[in-house]
Amino acid sequence: MNKMRFLAVPALAISAVALAGSPAMAAHDGTYSSTLGQLNGTTGTGTITLDVAGDQATVNLQVSGLAQTFMDAPYPHVQHIHGGAQGVCPTPANDANGDGIVNVAEGAPGYGDILTTLTTSGATTPAEGLNLALGGQGGTYSINRTITLDDATQKSLAAGTAVVVVHGLDPATAGVPAEVFSSPSELNPDLPLGATSPALCGTLVKAQMGAMPYGGADTGVAQETGSNAGMVALGGGLVLAVAAGGTFAVRRSSARA
Ligand SMILES: [Cu+2]
């Protein structure tokens, strides 16, 4: 009897939380991710995941191997969610003025204006777009924080046109003469062209609900499959937790075998 009560109470509590916490899912709610592509001779890499619920987004940005230093200090990489355009990253063919660098002016027709600045702390508005102090510092860094998305960013995510761009080229790999790299940026003449031009770029793609790893189905653990089916209705976070548990169980039995 006591055991039954202990099992029943948490189940009811979870149901209450689920009902209270999900009045209506916004069209853009979900998990977005991108493996960022390289531009302008960049040899570094980057990935981003965005877990979005309403106007809240948990950002996980991982960057490595970009230019490390700038004037004897950690290289500041400004980075943004752009949007409101075609949702595409530029290619070398977009180098309209033929200087050897696809700059922001040449990329923006495809990826749009700055909607959100992915700062390391503080404000995330477009106004912080060139705030070097709030950019990623050095060649390898990560950002893990929850931010508030403005209306324009939410709409761009829903439309599939949100694009993440990490700026700041490596003079050693950009493939242009020093005088071109350090010529005035079209965004701010006080900054070198190479420091503001796009290094990494990727369109944010929403994970499809049907592609969620529900687990259980092919693990042969019949009882867990049953509980998974019940948990699906409670929300993505719990589904992932269940799926992770399923994976762990499979690995554990494999290790035994
Ligand atoms: Cu940008």
XYZ file of C-alpha atoms and ligand atoms in Angstrom, residues 78-82 104 111 114 165-167, ligand 1:
12
model
C 31.207 38.793 -32.422
C 28.387 36.423 -33.270
C 24.735 36.758 -34.038
C 21.490 35.204 -35.056
C 20.734 36.914 -38.337
C 28.876 41.237 -44.048
C 21.290 35.747 -44.116
C 21.378 41.006 -36.901
C 27.116 33.796 -37.982
C 30.419 33.907 -36.071
C 32.659 36.737 -37.243
Cu 26.641 38.534 -37.540
